[in-house]
Coordinates of C-alpha atoms in Angstrom, one line a residue:
Chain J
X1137 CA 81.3 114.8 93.3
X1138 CA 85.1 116.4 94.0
X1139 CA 86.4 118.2 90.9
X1140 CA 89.5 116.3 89.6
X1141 CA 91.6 120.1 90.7
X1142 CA 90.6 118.5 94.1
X1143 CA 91.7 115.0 93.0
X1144 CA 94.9 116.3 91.9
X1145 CA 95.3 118.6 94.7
X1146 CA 95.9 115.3 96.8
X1147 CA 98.3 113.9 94.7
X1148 CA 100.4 116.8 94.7
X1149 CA 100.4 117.7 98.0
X1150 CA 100.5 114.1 99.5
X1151 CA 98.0 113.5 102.0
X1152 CA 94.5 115.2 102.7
X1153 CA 95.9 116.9 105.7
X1154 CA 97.7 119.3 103.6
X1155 CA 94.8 119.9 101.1
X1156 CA 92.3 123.1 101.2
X1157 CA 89.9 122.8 103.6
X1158 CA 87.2 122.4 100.8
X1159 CA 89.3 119.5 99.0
X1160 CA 89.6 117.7 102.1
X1161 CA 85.7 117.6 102.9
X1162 CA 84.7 117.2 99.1
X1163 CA 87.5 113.8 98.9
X1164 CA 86.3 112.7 102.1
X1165 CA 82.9 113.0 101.7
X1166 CA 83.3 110.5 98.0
X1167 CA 85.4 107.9 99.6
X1168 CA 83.2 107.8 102.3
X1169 CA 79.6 108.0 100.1
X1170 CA 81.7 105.0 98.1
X1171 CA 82.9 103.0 101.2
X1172 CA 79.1 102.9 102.4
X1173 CA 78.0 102.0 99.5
X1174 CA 80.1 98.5 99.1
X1175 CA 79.4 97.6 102.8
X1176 CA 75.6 98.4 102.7
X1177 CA 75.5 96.0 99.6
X1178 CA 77.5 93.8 101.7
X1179 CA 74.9 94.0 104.8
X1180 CA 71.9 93.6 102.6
X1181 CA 73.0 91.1 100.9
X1182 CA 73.9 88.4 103.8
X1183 CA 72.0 90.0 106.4
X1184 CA 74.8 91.7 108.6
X1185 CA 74.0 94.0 111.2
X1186 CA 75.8 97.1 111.4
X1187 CA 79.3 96.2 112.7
X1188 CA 82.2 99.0 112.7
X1189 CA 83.3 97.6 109.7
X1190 CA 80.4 97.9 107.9
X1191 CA 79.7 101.3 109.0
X1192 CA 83.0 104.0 109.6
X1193 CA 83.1 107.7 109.9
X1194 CA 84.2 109.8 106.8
X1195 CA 88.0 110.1 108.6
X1196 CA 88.3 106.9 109.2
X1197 CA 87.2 105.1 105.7
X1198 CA 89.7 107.9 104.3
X1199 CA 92.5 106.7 106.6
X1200 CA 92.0 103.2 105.4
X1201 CA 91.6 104.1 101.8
X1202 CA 95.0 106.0 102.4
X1203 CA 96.7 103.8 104.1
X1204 CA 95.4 100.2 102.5
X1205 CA 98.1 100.4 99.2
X1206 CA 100.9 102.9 101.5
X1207 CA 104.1 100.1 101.0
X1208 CA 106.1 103.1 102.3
X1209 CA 106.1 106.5 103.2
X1210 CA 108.5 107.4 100.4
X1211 CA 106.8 109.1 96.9
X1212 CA 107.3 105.0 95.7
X1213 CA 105.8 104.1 98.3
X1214 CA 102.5 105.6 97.0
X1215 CA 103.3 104.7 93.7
X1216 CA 99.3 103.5 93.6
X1217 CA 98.4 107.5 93.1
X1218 CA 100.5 107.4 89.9
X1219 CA 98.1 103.9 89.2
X1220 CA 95.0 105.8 90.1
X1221 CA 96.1 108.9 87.7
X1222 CA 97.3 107.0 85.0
X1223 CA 94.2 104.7 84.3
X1224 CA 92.9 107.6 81.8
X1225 CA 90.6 106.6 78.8
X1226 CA 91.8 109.6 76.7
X1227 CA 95.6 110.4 75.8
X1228 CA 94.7 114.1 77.2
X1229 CA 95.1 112.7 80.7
X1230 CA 92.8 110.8 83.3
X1231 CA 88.8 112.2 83.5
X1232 CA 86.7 113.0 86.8
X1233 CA 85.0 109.9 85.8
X1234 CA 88.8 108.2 85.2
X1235 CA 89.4 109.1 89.2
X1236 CA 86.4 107.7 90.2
X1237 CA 85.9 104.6 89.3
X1238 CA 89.5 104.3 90.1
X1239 CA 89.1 105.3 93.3
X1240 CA 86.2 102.8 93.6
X1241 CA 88.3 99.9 92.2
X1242 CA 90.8 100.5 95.1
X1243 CA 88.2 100.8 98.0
X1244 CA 86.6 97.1 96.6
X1245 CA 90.0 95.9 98.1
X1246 CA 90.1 98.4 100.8
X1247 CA 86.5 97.2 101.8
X1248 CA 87.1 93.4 101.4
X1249 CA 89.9 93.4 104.1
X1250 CA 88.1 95.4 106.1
X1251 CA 85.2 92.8 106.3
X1252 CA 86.9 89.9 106.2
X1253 CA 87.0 88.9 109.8
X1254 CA 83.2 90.1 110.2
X1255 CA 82.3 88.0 107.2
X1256 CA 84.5 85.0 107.3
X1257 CA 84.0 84.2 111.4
X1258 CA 80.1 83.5 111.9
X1259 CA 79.8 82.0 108.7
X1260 CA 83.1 79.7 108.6
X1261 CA 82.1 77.0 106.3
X1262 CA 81.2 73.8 107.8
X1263 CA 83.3 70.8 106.2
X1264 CA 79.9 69.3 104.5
X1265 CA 78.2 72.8 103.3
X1266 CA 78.4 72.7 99.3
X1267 CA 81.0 75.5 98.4
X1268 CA 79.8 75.0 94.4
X1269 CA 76.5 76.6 93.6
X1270 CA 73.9 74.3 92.5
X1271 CA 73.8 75.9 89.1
X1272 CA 77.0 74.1 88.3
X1273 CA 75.7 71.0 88.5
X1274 CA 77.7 69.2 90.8
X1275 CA 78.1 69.3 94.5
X1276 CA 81.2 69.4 96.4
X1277 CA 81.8 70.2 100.2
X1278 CA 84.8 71.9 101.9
X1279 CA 86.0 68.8 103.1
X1280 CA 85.8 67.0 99.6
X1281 CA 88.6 69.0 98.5
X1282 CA 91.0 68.8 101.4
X1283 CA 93.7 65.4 100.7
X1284 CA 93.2 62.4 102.5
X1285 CA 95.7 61.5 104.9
X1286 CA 96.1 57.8 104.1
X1287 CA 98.1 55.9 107.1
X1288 CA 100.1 52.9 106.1
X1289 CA 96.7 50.7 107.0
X1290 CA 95.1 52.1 104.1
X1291 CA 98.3 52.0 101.7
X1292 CA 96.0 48.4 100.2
X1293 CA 92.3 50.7 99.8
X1294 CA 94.6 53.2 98.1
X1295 CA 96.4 51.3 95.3
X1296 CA 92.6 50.0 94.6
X1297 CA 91.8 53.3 94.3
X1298 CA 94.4 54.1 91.8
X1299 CA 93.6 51.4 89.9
X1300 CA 90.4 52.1 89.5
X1301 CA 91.4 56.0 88.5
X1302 CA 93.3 55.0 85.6
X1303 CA 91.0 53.1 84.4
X1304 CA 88.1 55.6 84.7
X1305 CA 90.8 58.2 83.2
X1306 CA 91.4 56.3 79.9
X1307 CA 87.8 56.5 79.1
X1308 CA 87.1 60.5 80.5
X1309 CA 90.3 61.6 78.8
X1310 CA 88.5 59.8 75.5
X1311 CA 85.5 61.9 76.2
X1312 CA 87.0 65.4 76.3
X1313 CA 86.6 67.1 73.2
X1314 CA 90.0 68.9 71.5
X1315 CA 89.0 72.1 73.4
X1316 CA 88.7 70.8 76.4
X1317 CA 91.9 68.7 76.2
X1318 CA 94.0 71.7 75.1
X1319 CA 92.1 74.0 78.1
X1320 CA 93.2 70.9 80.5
X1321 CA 96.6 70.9 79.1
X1322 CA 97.3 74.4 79.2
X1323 CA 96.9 74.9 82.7
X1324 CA 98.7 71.8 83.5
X1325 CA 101.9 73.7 81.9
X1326 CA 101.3 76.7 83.7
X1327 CA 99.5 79.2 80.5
X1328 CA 97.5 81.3 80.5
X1329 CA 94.6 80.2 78.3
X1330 CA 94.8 83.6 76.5
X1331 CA 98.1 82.8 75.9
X1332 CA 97.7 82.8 71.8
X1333 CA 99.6 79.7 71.3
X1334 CA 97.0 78.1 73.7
X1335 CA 94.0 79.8 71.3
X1336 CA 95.4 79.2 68.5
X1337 CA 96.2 75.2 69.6
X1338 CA 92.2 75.0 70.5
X1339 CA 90.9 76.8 67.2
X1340 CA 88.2 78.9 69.1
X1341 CA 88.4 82.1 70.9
X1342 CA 90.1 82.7 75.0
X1343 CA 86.7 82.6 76.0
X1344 CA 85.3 79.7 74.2
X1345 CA 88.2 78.1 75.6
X1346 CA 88.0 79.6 79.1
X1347 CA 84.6 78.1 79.4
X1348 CA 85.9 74.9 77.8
X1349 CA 88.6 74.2 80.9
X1350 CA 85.2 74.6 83.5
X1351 CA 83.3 72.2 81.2
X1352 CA 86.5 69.4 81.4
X1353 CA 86.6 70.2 85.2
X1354 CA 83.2 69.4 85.6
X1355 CA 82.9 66.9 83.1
X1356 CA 85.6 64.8 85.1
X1357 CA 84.2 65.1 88.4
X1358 CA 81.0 63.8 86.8
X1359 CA 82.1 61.1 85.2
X1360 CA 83.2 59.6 88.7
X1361 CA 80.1 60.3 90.4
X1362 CA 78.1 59.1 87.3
X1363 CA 80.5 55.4 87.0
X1364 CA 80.0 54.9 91.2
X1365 CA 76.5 56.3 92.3
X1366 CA 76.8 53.9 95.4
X1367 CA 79.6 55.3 96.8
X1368 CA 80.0 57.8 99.8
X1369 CA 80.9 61.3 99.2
X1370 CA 84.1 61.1 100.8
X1371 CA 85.2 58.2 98.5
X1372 CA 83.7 59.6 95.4
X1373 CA 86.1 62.9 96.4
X1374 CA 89.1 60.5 96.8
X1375 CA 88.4 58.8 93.4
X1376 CA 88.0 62.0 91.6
X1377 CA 91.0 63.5 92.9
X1378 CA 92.8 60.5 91.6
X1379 CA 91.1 60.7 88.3
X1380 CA 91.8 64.1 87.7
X1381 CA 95.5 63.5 88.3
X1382 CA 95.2 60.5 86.2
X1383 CA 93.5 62.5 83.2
X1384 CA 96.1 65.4 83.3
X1385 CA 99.0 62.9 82.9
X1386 CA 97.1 61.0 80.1
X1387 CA 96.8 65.0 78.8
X1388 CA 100.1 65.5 78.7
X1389 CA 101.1 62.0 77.3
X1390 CA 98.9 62.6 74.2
X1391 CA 100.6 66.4 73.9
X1392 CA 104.0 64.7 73.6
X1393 CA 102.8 62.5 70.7
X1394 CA 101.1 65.7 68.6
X1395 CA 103.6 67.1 66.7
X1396 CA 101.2 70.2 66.3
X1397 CA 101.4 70.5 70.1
X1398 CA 105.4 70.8 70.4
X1399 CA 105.4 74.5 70.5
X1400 CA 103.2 74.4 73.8
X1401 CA 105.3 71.8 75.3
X1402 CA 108.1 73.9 74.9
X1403 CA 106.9 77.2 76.2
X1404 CA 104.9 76.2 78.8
X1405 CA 106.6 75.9 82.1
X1406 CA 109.8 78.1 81.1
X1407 CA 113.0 77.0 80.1
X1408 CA 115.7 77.0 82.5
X1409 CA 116.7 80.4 84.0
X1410 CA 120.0 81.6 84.8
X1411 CA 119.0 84.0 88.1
X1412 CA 121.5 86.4 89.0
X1413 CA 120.4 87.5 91.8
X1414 CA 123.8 89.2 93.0
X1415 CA 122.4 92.6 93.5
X1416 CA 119.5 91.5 95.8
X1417 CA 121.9 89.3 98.2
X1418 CA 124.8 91.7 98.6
X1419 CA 123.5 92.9 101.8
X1420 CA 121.8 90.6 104.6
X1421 CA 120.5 94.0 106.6
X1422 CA 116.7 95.8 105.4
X1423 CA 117.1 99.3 103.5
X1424 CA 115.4 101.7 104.7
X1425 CA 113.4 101.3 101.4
X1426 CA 112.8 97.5 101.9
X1427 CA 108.9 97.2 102.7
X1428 CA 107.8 96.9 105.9
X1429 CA 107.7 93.6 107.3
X1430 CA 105.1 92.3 110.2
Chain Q
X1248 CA 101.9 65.4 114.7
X1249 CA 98.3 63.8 115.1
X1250 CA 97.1 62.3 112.4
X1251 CA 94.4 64.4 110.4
X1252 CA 95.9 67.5 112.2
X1253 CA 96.8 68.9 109.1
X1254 CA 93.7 68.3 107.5
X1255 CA 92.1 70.1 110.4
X1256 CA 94.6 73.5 109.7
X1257 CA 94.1 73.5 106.2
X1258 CA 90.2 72.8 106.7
X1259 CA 90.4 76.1 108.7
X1260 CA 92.6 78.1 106.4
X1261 CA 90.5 76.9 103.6
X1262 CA 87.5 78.1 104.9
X1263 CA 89.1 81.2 105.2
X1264 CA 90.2 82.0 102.1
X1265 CA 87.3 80.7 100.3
X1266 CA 85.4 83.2 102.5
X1267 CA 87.5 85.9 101.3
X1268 CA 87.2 84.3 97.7
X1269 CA 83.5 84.8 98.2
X1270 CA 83.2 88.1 99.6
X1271 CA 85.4 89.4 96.7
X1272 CA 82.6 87.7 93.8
X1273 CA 80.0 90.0 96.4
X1274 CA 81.6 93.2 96.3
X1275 CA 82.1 92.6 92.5
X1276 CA 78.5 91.8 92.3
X1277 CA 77.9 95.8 93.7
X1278 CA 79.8 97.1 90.9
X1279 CA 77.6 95.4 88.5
X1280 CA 74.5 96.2 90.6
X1281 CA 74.4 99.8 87.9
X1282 CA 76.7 101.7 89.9
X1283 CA 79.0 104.1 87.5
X1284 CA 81.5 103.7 90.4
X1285 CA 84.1 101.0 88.4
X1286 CA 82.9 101.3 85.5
X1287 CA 85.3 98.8 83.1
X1288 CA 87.6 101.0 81.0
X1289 CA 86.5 101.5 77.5
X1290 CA 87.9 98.4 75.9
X1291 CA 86.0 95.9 78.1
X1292 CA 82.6 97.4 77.1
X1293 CA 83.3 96.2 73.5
X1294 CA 84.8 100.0 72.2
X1295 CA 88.4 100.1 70.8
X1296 CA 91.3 101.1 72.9
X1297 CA 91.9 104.6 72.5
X1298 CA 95.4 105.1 72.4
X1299 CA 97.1 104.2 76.0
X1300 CA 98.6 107.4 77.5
X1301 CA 102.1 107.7 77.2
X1302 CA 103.7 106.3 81.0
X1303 CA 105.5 109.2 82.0
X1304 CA 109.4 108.6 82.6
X1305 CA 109.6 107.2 85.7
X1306 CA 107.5 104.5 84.5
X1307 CA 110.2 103.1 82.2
X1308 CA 113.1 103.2 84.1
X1309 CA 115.2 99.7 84.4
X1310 CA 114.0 97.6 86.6
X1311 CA 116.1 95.5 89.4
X1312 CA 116.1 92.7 91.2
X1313 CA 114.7 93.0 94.1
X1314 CA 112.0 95.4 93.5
X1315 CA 109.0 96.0 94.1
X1316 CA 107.1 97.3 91.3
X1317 CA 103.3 97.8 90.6
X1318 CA 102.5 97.5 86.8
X1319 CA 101.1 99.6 84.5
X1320 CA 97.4 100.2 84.1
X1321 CA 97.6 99.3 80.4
X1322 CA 93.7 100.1 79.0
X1323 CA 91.7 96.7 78.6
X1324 CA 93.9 94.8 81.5
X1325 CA 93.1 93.4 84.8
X1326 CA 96.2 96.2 85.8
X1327 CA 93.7 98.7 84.7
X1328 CA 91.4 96.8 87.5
X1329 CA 93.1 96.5 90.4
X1330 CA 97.0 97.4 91.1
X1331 CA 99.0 94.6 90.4
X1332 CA 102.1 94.6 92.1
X1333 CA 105.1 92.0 91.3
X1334 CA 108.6 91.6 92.6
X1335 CA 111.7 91.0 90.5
X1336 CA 113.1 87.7 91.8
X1337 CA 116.1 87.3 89.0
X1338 CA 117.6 88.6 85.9
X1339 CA 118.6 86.5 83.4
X1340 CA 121.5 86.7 80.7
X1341 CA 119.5 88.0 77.7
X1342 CA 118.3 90.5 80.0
X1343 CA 115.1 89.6 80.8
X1344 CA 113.4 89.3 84.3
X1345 CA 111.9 86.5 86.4
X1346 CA 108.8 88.4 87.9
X1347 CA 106.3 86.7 90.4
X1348 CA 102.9 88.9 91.4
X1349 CA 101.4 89.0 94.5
X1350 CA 98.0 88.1 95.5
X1351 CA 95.1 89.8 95.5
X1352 CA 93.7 88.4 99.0
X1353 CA 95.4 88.1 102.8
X1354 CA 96.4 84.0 103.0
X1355 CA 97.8 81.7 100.0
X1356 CA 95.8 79.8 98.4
X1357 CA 97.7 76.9 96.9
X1358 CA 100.8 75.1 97.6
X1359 CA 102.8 77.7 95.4
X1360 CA 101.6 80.9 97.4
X1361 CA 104.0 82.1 99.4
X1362 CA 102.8 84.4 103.1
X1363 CA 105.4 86.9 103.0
X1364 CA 104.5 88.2 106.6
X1365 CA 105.2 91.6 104.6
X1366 CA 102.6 94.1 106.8
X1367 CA 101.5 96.2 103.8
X1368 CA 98.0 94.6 102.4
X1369 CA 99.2 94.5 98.9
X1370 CA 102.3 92.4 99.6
X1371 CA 101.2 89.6 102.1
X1372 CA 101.3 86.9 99.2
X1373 CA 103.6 85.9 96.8
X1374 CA 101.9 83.9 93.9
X1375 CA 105.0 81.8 92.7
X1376 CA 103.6 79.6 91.1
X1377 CA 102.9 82.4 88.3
X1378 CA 105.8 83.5 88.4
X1379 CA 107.3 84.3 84.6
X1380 CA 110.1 85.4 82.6
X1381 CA 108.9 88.7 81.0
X1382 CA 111.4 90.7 78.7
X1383 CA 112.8 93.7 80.4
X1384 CA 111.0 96.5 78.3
X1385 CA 107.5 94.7 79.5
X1386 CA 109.1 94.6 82.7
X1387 CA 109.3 98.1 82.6
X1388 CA 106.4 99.2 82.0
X1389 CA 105.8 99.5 85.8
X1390 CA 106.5 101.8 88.8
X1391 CA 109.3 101.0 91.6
X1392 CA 107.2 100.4 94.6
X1393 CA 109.6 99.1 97.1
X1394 CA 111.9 96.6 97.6
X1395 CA 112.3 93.2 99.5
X1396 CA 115.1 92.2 102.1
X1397 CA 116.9 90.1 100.0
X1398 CA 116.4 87.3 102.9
X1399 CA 112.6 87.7 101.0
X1400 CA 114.1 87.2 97.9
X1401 CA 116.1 84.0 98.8
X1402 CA 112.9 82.3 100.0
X1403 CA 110.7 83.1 96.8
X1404 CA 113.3 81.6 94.7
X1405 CA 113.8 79.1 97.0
X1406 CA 109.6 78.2 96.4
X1407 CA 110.0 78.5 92.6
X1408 CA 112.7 76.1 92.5
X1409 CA 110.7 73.7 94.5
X1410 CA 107.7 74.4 92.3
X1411 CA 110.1 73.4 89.2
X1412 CA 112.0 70.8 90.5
X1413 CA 110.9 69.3 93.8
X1414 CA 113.5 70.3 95.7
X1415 CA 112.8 70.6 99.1
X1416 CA 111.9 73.8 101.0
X1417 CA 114.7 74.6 103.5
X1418 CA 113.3 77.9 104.8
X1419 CA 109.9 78.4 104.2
X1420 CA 107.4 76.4 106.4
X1421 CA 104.6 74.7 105.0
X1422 CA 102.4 76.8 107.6
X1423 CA 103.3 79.8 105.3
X1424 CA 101.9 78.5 101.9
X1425 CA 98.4 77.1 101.1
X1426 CA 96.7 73.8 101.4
X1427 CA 96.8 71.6 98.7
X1428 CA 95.0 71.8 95.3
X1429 CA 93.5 68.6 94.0
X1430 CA 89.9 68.4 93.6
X1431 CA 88.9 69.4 90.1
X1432 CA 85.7 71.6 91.1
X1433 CA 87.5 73.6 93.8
X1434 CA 87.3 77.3 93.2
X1435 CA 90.8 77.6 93.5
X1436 CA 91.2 76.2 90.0
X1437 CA 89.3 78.9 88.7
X1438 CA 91.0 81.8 90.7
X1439 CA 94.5 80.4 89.6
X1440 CA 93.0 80.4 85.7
X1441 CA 92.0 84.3 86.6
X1442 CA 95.3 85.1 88.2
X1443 CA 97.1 84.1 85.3
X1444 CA 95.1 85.3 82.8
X1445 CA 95.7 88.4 84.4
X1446 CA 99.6 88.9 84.1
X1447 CA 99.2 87.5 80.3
X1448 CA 96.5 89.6 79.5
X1449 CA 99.1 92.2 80.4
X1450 CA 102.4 90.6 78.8
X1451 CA 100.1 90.7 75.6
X1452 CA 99.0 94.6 75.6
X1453 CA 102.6 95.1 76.4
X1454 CA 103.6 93.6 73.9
X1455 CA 101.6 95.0 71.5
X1456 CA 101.9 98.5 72.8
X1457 CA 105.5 98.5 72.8
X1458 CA 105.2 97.1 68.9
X1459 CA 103.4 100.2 67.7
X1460 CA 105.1 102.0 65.5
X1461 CA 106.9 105.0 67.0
X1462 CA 104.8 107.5 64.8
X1463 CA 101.4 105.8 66.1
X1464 CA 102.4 105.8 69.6
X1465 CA 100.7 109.3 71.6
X1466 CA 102.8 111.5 71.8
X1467 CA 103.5 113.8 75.3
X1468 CA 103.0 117.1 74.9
X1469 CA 105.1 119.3 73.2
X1470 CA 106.5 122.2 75.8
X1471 CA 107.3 125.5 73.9
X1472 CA 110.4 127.6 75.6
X1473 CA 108.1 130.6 76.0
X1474 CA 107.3 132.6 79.1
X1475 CA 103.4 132.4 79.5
X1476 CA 103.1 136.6 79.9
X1477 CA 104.5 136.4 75.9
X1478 CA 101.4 134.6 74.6
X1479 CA 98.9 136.9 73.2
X1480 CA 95.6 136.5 75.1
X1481 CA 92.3 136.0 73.0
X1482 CA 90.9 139.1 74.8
X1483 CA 94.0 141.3 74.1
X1484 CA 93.3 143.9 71.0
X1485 CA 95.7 143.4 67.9
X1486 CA 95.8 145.4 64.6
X1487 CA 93.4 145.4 62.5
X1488 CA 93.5 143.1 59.9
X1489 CA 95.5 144.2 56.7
X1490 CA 97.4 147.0 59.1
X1491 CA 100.8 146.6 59.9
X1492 CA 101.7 146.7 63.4
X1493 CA 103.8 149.6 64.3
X1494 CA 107.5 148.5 65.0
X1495 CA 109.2 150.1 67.9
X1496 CA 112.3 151.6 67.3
X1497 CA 115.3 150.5 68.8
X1498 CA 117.0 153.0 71.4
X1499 CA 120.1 153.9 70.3

């Protein structure tokens, strides 16, 4: 394990090129142990062979460790070595232990793009595989939760449809608890369901009510599966789509009428912004400073 | 356009970004697999925060719009987890900002992400649709990272009025944000609920940071105007105790 001297030894100087011999090998050597590490999990656990991605020399997992959060070449521009050093546990400043799992948390991104091409192109999902796991309880396919494109011939199927999501919304709006209704509401107005006028409106804890929106999600998708059992999979997606739109505007509609709920009415989706963005629209041309663009 | 042609491109850049979605939940999966590699910072495994290290001055300079700035990694935040970097879309009257982060993975995933076509990873997606008004010394509590052509700027805004209000998008094509969100069991549901837990997990600890009283708050450390050859080392002999030391005299 590098020393932190080594550690900060690259942040002063900039780049590993212009570190001591023995701090260049010793950082190298980590980032590279720790890039291995993430890609061998990745190949056991799907079965990968050993690609390029899954397998780089020490220089070049440094170089894309380096260069993955480089916006520019300026001091700002590596503004993430002031993240890495910063993210100390003690008010003393950051620990070896601080650096490393820091340095860690950065290759997890640095690793995912890296593999993302070699994971996502073989395995591209196929528009009936089941993208929930079965430990949720309810199955739904890639294409279930692309929209429909209804043509005008269809414009009579879908008013049916409609109809028959507001009426299965009244009653699975009815069946969601408090919780749940205030998890489903908050999200519909854009908080966070930490947010602590979102706890405090639910009377349970962020997690409590975290786990509360999942159960409502689920609990809405069920109930249109459980009220048409005959129906195809592609109609049952359609209907619950049109539920779930139905239910959050029933939500909301109960919200307005709660006086208790007023406050969340009000914060939730801002109120309205005066921009001045003056500063940023002076000048049409890029700064040198502007990040790079593709 | 052929009908059901742009079911087939969002089928496609669905599968894409749920594969990226996926791979993230693996590699998260390693961490947890006993390594001491990410180890959560204190507060997540159930100890108190230990006072947050003052952010040293550059840190808490005013912000402007147009920036780029990556936040703080305030102990017991998803900032502490991952940099977070935002951009400063507006400024309003009172003086706070309108902030929106980006993304943490390479396409949008809803109808409110925004691809930047910004070549640095970090920046290739604008999450609008979190977007939020954050007063200025929260806003502060973040580096300058960079800063986007104000062309950039224009269209973000452009997005978060449409999110708001409808209004139609001029200059951003619909190629350039995600596929629609409807179902109620898509995944995307629960990445939006993590993405914006995560900027008001931070507005929270800032808040509450910046609340402490002054005298509570760590201090930095205290530099003494003294050359380092006029500090007596442990080693170095001194009188013994109860002896004065012998004053030189002054030359005349």
């Amino acid at each position: 394990m590098p020393p932190t001297a080594h550690w900060l030894e690259w942040k002063k100087t900039c780049a590993l090129g212009l570190c001591s011999p023995v701090a260049q090998a010793a950082l190298r050597a980590f980032v590279h142990a720790r890039f291995l590490r993430y890609t061998s999990f990745y190949a056991e656990s799907i079965d990968a062979g050993n690609s390029s991605a899954t397998s780089p020399d020490a220089r070049e997992a440094w170089q894309w460790f380096e260069s993955y959060f480089e916006l520019q070449r300026t001091r700002a521009g590596k503004s993430y070595k002031e993240w890495l050093f910063s993210r100390a546990s003690d008010v003393l400043g950051p620990t070896t232990g601080d650096i490393e799992s820091g340095v860690s948390l950065l290759l997890r991104n640095v690793v995912r793009s890296r593999l993302r091409e070699d994971y996502s192109s073989p395995r591209m999902l196929s528009l009936d595989a089941n993208i929930v796991p079965p430990s949720q309880g309810a199955a739904v396919s890639l294409g279930e939760l692309l929209p429909d494109d209804f043509d005008t011939a269809d414009e009579v199927e879908r008013r049916e449809l409609e109809r028959m999501a507001d009426a299965l919304a009244a009653a699975a709006a009815t069946s969601l608890s408090h919780r749940e209704r205030i998890a489903l509401l908050g999200r519909e107005l854009g908080l966070s369901l930490a947010n602590p006028q979102v706890v405090q409106a639910a009377e349970c804890g962020k997690t409590a009510l975290a786990e509360a929106y999942q159960t409502a999600l689920r609990a809405v998708a069920s109930y249109v599966a459980d009220a048409y059992p005959r129906e195809t999979r592609a109609y049952l997606a359609a209907l619950a789509v049109s539920v779930f739109a139905a239910v959050r505007r029933r939500i909301v509609s109960w919200a307005r009428a709660e006086k208790s709920l007023s406050g969340l009415l009000t914060i939730g989706r801002g109120g309205p912004l005066t921009i001045s963005v003056t500063a940023a629209m002076s000048n049409g041309e890029p700064t040198k400073n502007e990040a790079r663009s593709e | 356009m052929k009908p059901g042609a742009n079911n087939e491109r969002h089928s496609r850049h669905l599968a894409r970004w749920l594969a990226e979605w996926k791979l993230d939940g693996l590699l998260r999966l390693a961490d947890a697999d006993g390594s001491p590699a990410a180890s959560s910072p204190p507060a997540e495994q159930g100890r108190p925060i230990p006072p947050a290290p003052l952010p040293p001055a550059e840190v808490s300079d005013e912000p402007d719009v147009g920036e780029i700035r990556l936040l703080y990694p305030l102990p017991g935040t998803e900032a502490a987890q991952r940099p977070i970097y935002v951009a400063v879309l507006g400024k309003k009257a009172d003086g706070s900002f309108l902030i929106a982060p980006f993304g943490r993975f390479s396409l949008p995933a809803v109808p409110g992400e925004w691809r930047t076509r910004i070549r640095p990873p970090p920046l290739r997606v604008l999450c609008v649709w979190n977007a939020r008004t954050i007063p200025a010394a929260a806003a502060a509590l973040s580096w300058r990272a960079g800063r986007l052509q104000p062309g950039k700027v224009r269209q973000a805004l452009e997005l978060h009025d449409h999110l708001r209000s409808g209004a139609a998008l001029a200059s951003i094509s619909d190629r350039d944000i995600g596929p629609p969100l409807r179902h109620p069991l898509d995944p995307r549901l629960q990445y939006q609920a993590e993405e914006a837990d995560a900027i008001e997990g931070f507005l929270t600890a800032a808040e509450s940071w910046l609340n402490r009283a002054p005298l509570a708050r760590p201090q930095p450390p205290v530099t003494y105007d003294i050359a380092p050859s006029e500090w007596k080392l442990a080693a170095e002999s001194r009188a013994p105790y109860g002896k004065r030391p012998r004053r030189r005299r002054k030359r005349r």
